Short mmCIF file of C-alpha atoms in Angstrom, two decimals:
data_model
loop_
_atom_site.label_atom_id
_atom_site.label_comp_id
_atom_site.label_asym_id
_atom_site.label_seq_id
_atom_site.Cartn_x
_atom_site.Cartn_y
_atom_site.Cartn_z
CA UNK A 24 -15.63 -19.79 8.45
CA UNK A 25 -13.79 -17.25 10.64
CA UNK A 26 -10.85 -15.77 11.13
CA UNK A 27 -9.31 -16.99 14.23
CA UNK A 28 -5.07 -15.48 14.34
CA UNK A 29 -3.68 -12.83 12.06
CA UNK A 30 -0.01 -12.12 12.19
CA UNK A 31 2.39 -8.84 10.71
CA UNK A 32 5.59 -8.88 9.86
CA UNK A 33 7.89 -6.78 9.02
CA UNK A 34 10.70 -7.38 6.03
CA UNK A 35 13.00 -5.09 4.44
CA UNK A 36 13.37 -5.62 0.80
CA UNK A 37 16.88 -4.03 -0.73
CA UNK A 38 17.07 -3.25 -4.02
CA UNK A 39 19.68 -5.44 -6.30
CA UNK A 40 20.29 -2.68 -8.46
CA UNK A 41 20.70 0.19 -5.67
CA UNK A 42 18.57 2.85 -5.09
CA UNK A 43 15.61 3.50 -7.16
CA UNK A 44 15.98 7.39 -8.21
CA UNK A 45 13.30 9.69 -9.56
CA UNK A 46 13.31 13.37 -10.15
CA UNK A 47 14.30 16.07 -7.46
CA UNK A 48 16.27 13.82 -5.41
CA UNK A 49 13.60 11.56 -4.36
CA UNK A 50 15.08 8.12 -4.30
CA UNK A 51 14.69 4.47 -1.97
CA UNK A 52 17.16 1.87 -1.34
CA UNK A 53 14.45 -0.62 0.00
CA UNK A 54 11.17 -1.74 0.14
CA UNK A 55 9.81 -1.19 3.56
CA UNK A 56 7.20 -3.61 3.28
CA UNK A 57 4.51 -4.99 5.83
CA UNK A 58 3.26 -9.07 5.21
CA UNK A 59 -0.22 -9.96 7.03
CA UNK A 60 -0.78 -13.70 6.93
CA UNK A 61 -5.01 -14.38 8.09
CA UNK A 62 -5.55 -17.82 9.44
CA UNK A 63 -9.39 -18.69 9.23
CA UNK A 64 -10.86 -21.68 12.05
CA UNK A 65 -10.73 -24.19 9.60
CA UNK A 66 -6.63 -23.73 8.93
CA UNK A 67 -6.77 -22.31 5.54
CA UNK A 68 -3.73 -18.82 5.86
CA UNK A 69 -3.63 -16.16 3.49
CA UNK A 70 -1.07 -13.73 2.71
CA UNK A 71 -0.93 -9.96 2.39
CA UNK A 72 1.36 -7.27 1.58
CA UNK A 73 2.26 -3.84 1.61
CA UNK A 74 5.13 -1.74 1.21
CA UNK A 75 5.25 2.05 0.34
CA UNK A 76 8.38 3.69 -2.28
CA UNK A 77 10.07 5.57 0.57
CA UNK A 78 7.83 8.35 2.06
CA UNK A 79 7.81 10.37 -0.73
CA UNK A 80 5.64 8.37 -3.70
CA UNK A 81 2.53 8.23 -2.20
CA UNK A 82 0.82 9.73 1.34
CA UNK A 83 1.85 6.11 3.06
CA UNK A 84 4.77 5.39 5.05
CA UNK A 85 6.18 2.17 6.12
CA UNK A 86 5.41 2.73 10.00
CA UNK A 87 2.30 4.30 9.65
CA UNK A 88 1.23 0.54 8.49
CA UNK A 89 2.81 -1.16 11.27
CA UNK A 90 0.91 1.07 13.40
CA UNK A 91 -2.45 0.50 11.77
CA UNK A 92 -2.44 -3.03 11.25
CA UNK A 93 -2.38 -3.50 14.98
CA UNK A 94 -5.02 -1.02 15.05
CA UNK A 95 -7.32 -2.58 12.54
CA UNK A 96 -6.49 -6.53 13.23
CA UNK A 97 -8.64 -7.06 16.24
CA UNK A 98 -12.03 -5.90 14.82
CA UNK A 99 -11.30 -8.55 12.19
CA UNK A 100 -11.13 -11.37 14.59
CA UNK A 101 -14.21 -13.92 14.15
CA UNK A 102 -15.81 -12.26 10.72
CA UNK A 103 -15.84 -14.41 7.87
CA UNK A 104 -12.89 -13.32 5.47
CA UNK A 105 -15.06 -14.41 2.62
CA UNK A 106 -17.22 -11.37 3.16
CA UNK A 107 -14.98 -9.33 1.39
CA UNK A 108 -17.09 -6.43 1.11
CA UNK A 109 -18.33 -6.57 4.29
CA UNK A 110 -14.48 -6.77 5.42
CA UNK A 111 -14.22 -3.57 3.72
CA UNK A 112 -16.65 -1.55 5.16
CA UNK A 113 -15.61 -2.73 8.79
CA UNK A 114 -12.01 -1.78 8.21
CA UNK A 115 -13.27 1.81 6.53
CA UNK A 116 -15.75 1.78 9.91
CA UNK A 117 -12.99 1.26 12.42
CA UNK A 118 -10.54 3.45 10.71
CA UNK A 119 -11.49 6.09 8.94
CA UNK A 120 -8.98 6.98 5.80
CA UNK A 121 -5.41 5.72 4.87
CA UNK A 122 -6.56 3.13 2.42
CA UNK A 123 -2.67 1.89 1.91
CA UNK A 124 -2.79 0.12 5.41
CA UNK A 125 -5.74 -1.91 5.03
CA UNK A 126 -4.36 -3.23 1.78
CA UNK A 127 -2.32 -6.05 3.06
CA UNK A 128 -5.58 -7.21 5.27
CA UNK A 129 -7.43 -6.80 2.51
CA UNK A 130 -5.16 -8.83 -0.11
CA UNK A 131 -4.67 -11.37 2.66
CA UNK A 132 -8.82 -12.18 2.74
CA UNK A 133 -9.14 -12.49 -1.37
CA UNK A 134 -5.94 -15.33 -0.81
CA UNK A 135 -7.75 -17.14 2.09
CA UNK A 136 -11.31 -17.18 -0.06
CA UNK A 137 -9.63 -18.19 -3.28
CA UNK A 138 -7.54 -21.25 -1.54
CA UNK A 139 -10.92 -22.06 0.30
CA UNK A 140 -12.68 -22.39 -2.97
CA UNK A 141 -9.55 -23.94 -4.05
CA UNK A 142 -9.29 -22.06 -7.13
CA UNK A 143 -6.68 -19.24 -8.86
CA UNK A 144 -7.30 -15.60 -7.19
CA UNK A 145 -7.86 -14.82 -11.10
CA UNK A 146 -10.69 -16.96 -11.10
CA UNK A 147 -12.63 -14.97 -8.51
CA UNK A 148 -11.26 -11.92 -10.50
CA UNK A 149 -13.63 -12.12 -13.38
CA UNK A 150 -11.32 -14.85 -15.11
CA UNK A 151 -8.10 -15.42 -16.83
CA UNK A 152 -7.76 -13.48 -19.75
CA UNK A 153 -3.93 -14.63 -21.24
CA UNK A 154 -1.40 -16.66 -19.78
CA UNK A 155 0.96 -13.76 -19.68
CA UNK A 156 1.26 -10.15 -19.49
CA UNK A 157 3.93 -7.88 -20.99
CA UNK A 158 5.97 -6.17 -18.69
CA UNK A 159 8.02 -2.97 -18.60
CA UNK A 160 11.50 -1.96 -17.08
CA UNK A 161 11.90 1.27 -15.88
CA UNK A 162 14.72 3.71 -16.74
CA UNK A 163 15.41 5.68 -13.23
CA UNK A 164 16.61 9.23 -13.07
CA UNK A 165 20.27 9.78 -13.44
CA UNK A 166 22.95 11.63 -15.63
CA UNK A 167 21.84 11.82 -19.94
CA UNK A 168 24.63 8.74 -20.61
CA UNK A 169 23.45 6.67 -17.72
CA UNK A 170 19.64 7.16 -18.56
CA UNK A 171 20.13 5.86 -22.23
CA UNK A 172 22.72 3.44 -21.20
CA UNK A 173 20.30 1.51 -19.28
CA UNK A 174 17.58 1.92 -21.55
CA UNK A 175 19.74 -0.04 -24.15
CA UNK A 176 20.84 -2.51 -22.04
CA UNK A 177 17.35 -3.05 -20.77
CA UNK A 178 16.40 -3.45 -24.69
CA UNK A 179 19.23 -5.94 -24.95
CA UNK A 180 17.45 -8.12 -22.31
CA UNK A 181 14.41 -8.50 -24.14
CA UNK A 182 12.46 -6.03 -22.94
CA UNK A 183 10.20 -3.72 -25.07
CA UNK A 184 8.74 -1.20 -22.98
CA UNK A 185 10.12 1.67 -21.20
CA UNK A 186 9.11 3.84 -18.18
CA UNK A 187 11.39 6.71 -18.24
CA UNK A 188 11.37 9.14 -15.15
CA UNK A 189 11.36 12.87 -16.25
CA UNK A 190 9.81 15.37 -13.66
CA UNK A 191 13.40 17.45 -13.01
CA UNK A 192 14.69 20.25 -14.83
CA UNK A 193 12.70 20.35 -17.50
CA UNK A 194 15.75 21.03 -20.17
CA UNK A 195 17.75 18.36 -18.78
CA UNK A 196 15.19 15.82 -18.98
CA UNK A 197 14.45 16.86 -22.60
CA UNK A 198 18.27 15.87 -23.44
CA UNK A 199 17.84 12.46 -21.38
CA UNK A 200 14.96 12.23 -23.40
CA UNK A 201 15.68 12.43 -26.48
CA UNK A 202 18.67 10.45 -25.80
CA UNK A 203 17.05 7.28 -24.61
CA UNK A 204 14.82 7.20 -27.62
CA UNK A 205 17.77 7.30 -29.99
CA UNK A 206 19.51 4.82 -28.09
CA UNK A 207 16.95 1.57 -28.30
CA UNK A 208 15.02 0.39 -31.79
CA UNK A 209 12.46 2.05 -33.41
CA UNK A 210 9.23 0.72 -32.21
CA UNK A 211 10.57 0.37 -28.71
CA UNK A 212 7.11 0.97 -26.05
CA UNK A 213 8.06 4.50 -24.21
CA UNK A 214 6.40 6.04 -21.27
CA UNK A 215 7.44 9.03 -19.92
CA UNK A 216 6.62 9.67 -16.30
CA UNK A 217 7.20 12.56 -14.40
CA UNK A 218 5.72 11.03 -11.18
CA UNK A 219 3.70 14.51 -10.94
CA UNK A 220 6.77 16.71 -10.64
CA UNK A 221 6.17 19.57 -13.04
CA UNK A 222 3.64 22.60 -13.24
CA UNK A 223 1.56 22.74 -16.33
CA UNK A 224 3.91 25.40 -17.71
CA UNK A 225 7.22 22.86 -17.46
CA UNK A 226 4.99 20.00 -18.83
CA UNK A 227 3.79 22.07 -21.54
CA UNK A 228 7.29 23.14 -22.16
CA UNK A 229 8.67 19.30 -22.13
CA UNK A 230 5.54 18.21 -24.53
CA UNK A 231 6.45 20.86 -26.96
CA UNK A 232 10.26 19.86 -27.57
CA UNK A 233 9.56 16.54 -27.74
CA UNK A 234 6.89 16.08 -30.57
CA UNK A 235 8.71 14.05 -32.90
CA UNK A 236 9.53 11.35 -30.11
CA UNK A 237 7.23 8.63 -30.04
CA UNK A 238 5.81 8.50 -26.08
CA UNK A 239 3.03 8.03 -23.67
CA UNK A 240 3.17 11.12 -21.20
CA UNK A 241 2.50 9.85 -17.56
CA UNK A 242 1.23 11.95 -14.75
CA UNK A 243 3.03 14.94 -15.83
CA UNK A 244 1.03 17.36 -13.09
CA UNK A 245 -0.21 16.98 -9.70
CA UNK A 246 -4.14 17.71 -9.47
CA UNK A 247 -6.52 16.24 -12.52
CA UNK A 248 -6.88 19.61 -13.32
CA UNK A 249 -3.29 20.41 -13.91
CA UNK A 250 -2.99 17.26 -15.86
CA UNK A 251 -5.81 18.14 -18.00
CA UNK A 252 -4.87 22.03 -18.60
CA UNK A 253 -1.33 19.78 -20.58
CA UNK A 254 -3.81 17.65 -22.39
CA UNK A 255 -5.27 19.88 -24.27
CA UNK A 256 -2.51 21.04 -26.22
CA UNK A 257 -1.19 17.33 -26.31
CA UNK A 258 -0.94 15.85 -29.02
CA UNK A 259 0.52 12.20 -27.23
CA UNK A 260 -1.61 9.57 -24.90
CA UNK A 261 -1.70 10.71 -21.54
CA UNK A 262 -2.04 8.13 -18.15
CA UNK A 263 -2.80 8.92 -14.52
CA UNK A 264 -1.18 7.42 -11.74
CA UNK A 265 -0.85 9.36 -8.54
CA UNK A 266 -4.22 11.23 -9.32
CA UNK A 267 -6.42 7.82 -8.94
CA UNK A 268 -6.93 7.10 -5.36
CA UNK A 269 -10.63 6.35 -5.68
CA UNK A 270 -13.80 5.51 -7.50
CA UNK A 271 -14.69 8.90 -7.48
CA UNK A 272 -11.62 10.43 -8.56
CA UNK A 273 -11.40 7.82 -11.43
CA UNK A 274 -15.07 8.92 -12.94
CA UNK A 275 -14.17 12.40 -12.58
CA UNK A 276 -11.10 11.74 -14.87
CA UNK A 277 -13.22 9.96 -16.84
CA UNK A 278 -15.96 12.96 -17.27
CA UNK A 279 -13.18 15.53 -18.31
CA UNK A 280 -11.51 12.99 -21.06
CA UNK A 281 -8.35 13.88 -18.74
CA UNK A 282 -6.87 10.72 -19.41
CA UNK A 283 -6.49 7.63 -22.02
CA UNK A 284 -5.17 5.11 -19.69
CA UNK A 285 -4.73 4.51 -15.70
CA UNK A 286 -2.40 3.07 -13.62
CA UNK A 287 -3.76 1.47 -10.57
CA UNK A 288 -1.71 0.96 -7.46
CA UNK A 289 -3.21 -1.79 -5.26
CA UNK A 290 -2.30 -0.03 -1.25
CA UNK A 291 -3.21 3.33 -2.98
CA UNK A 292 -6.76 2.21 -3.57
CA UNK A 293 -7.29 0.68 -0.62
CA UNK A 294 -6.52 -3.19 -1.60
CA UNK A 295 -7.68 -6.11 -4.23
CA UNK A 296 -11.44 -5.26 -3.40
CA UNK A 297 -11.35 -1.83 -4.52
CA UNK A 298 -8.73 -2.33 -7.47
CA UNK A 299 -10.75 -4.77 -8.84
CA UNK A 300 -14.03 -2.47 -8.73
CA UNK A 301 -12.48 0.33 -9.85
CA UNK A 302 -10.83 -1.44 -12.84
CA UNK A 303 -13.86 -2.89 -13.81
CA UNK A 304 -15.63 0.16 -14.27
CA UNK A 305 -12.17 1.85 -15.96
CA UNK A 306 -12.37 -0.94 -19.09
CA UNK A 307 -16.20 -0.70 -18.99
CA UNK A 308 -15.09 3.05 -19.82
CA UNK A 309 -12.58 2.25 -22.37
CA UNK A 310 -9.75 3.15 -20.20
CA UNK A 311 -6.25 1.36 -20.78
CA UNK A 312 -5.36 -0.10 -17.61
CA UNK A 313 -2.17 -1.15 -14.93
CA UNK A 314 -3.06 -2.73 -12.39
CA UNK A 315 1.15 -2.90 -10.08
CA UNK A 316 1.35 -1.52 -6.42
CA UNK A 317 3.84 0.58 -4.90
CA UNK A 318 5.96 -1.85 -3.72
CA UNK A 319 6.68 -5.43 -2.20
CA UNK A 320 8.10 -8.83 -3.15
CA UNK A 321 6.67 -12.14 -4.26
CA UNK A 322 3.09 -11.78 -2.67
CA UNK A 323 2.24 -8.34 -3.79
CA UNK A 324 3.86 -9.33 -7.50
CA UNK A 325 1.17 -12.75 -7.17
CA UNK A 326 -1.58 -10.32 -6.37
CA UNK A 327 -0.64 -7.61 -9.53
CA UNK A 328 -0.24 -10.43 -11.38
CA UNK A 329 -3.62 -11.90 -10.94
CA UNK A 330 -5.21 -8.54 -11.37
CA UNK A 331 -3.39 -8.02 -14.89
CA UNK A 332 -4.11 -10.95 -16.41
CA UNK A 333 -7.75 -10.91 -15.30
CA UNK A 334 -8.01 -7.33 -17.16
CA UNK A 335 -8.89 -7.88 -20.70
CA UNK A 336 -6.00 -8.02 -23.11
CA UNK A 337 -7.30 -5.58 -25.09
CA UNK A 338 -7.09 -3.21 -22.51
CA UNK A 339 -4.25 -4.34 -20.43
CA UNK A 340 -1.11 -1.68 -20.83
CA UNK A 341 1.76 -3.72 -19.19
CA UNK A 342 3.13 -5.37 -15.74
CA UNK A 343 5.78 -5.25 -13.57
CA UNK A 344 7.85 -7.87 -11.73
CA UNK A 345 8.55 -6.26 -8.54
CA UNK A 346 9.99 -9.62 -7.10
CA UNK A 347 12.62 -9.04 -9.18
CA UNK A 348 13.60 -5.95 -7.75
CA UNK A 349 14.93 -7.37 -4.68
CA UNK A 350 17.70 -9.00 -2.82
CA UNK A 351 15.44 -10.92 -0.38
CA UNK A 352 13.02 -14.04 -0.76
CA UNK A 353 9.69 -14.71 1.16
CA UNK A 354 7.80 -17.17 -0.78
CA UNK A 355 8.61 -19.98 -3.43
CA UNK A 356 6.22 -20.99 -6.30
CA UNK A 357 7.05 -16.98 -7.42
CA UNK A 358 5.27 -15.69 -10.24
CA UNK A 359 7.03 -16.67 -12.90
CA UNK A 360 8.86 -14.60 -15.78
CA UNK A 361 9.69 -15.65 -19.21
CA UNK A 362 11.92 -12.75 -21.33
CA UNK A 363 9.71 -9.82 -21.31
CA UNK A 364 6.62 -11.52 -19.77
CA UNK A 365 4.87 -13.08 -16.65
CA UNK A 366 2.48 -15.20 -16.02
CA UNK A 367 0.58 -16.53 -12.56
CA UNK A 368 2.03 -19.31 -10.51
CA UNK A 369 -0.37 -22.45 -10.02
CA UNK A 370 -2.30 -23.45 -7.08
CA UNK A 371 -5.12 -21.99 -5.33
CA UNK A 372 -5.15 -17.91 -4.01
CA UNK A 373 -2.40 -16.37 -5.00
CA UNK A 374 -0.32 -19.51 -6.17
CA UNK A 375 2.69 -18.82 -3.78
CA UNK A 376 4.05 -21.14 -1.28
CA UNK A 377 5.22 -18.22 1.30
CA UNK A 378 7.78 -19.40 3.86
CA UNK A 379 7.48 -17.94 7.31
CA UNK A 380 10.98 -18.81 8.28
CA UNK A 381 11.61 -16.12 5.53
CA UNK A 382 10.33 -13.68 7.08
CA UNK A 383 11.41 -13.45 10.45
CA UNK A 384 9.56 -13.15 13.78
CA UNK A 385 6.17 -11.22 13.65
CA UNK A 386 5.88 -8.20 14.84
CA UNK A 387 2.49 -8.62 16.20
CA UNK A 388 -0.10 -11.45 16.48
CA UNK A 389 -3.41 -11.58 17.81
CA UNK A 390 -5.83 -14.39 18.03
CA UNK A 391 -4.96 -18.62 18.78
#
C-alpha cells in the first residue's frame, strides 16, 4: 500500500458560546483548524486534523500549519502509511521541529491503517478499555458572578467536573474561586488551571488561600521547575499540561515527582504516534492521564476519543467534546455524547463519516 494524493483544507470553526477567555486577556473566537485527508493506491482516505487555541496557547499557529503541510506532504507521497513509525521519522527528517504541524499527517495515517485493517483506531491503540469516558466543561475567565454562574449552570446540565481558568490577578481569582466552589454541590470534580500564568510566588500565594477548597491545581507555572518549587508546599494534586511536549520532558517530570497527573495534547506532541507512546509509558508510571488536543471539530474529538478510552480506566482523568464547541460540521457518525459522557462512534479508523462538501475547496493537493 501507498499513499498516492493527500489534500489540506482549511475550516474555521466559531465558537457557539463566543470567545473562549483565559487569564490576561488571552482569548479565541474560533478554531483555526487545518484537515489532511491521505488517500492510499488502493482507495482507502484517512482524515487528520489540527487546529491551534489562537496563537497564544501553545508555540503553533494556524498558518504556520498551512505552510508546513505543503512543506511536508510531498516526501510522503508513495511510503506506506502503515509504517507509522517510519512516517514519523521521515516527517521529523524532512522538517526538523514544530511537532503541531505534522499532527494532522500523522492522525490522518493511524485512520487510513485502522480502516485498512478494518477495525476501531482503539483497537490498534492497545484496546478498548470502557465504552465511555467522563468528560469535563470548562469554566472560562470572566467577572466573580459570571465564573460561578456558569459553573452552576454547567452542574445543572449534568456535568460533574470542572476546569476553572485562574492564572490573573491572583486576589481576584481567589474570589472567583472560592465562589464557583460554593456555587455547585459538594463533591463536584474541580480543576483549577492557570494555563501557566503565575510565578511560583502568585501560585504559592493562590495555594495558600485556598486550602479548604477541594481542587486539582493545573499547570500553575511555566518551566517544570517552577511548577515543582509550588509542589512542595502543596498540599493538593498537581497536573502538567503545557510543560509535556515530549518523551523526555515527561520522564523528567516523572524523576522529580513534579506531577500526579498529565494532560496530553495530541498537535503538541507531535500526533497519535507519539501520544500514544508517551501515554503508555505515563500509566506504566502511575501517572493520571488526558489525552484532548488543542483544538478542532469532529475528527480531532474521534481521535481524543479513541486515545481516552484506550487509556486504562483506572488511570483515565476525563475528556472533552470539542465538537461541541462549535458552530460548524465536517463529518457525520460524530462521536457521540450521552449527559456527562462520550463514547467512540462505530466503524473502522476513527468511526466518522467526514463530508468533503463540508469543508470547502482544498487548499492544496498533491498526488492523482
Amino acid at each position: 500500500m501507498q499513499i498516492e494524493t493527500i489534500k489540506a483544507y482549511h475550516v474555521v470553526q466559531p465558537f457557539v458560546d463566543g470567545p473562549y477567555r483565559m487569564s490576561k486577556g488571552r482569548e479565541a473566537d474560533a478554531f483555526d483548524a487545518v484537515i489532511v485527508s491521505i488517500t492510499s493506491d488502493s482507495g482507502i482516505t484517512g482524515w487528520g486534523e489540527m487546529a491551534p487555541l489562537g496563537n497564544f496557547y501553545s508555540p503553533a499557529f494556524a498558518a504556520g500549519v498551512r505552510a508546513g503541510v505543503v512543506e511536508i506532504a510531498p516526501h510522503l507521497i508513495g511510503h506506506d502509511p502503515r509504517g507509522l513509525a517510519s512516517v514519523g521519522r521521515l516527517m521529523d527528517t524532512v522538517f526538523k521541529g514544530h511537532p503541531y504541524i505534522k499532527s494532522a499527517l500523522d492522525m490522518a495515517c493511524w485512520d487510513l491503517a485502522a480502516r485498512a485493517a478494518d477495525v476501531p483506531l482503539v483497537t490498534l491503540l492497545g484496546g478498548r478499555e470502557s465504552e465511555t469516558a467522563e468528560l469535563y466543561k470548562v469554566v472560562t475567565h470572566g467577572s466573580v458572578d459570571a465564573m460561578a454562574a456558569l459553573a452552576k449552570r454547567i452542574v445543572n446540565d449534568g456535568f460533574h467536573r470542572l476546569q476553572v481558568k485562574v492564572g490573573g490577578n491572583v486576589h481576584d481569582d481567589i474570589e472567583r474561586v472560592t465562589a464557583v466552589a460554593a456555587s455547585v454541590p459538594k463533591g463536584t470534580v474541580i480543576f483549577c488551571d492557570a494555563n501557566a500564568g503565575w510565578t511560583p510566588y502568585q501560585a504559592r500565594q493562590f495555594a495558600d488561600a485556598t486550602r479548604s477548597i477541594d481542587y486539582t491545581f493545573e499547570q500553575p507555572c511555566t518551566t517544570i521547575d517552577e511548577n515543582m518549587s509550588v509542589r512542595r508546599m502543596l498540599d493538593k494534586p498537581m497536573v502538567l499540561d503545557e510543560s509535556v511536549t515530549s518523551l523526555e520532558e515527561m520522564l523528567e517530570i516523572h524523576r522529580l515527582g513534579a506531577a500526579d497527573g498529565l494532560t496530553l495534547k495530541i498537535s503538541r506532541l507531535g500526533g497519535v504516534t507519539k501520544t500514544r507512546q508517551i501515554r503508555d509509558v505515563a500509566v506504566d508510571l502511575g501517572f493520571m492521564i488526558t489525552v484532548e488536543d488543542t483544538g478542532g471539530a469532529e475528527i480531532d474529538t474521534a481521535a481524543m476519543a479513541h486515545l481516552s478510552l484506550s487509556t486504562p480506566e483506572e488511570r483515565r482523568l476525563h475528556a472533552i467534546a470539542f465538537h461541541e464547541w462549535v458552530t460548524v460540521r465536517t463529518a457525520s457518525n460524530m462521536p457521540p455524547v450521552t449527559s456527562s459522557r462520550m463514547g467512540i462512534p462505530d466503524g473502522p479508523g476513527l468511526g466518522i463519516d467526514v463530508v468533503p462538501d463540508l469543508l470547502g475547496k482544498p487548499f492544496f493537493v498533491i498526488g492523482r
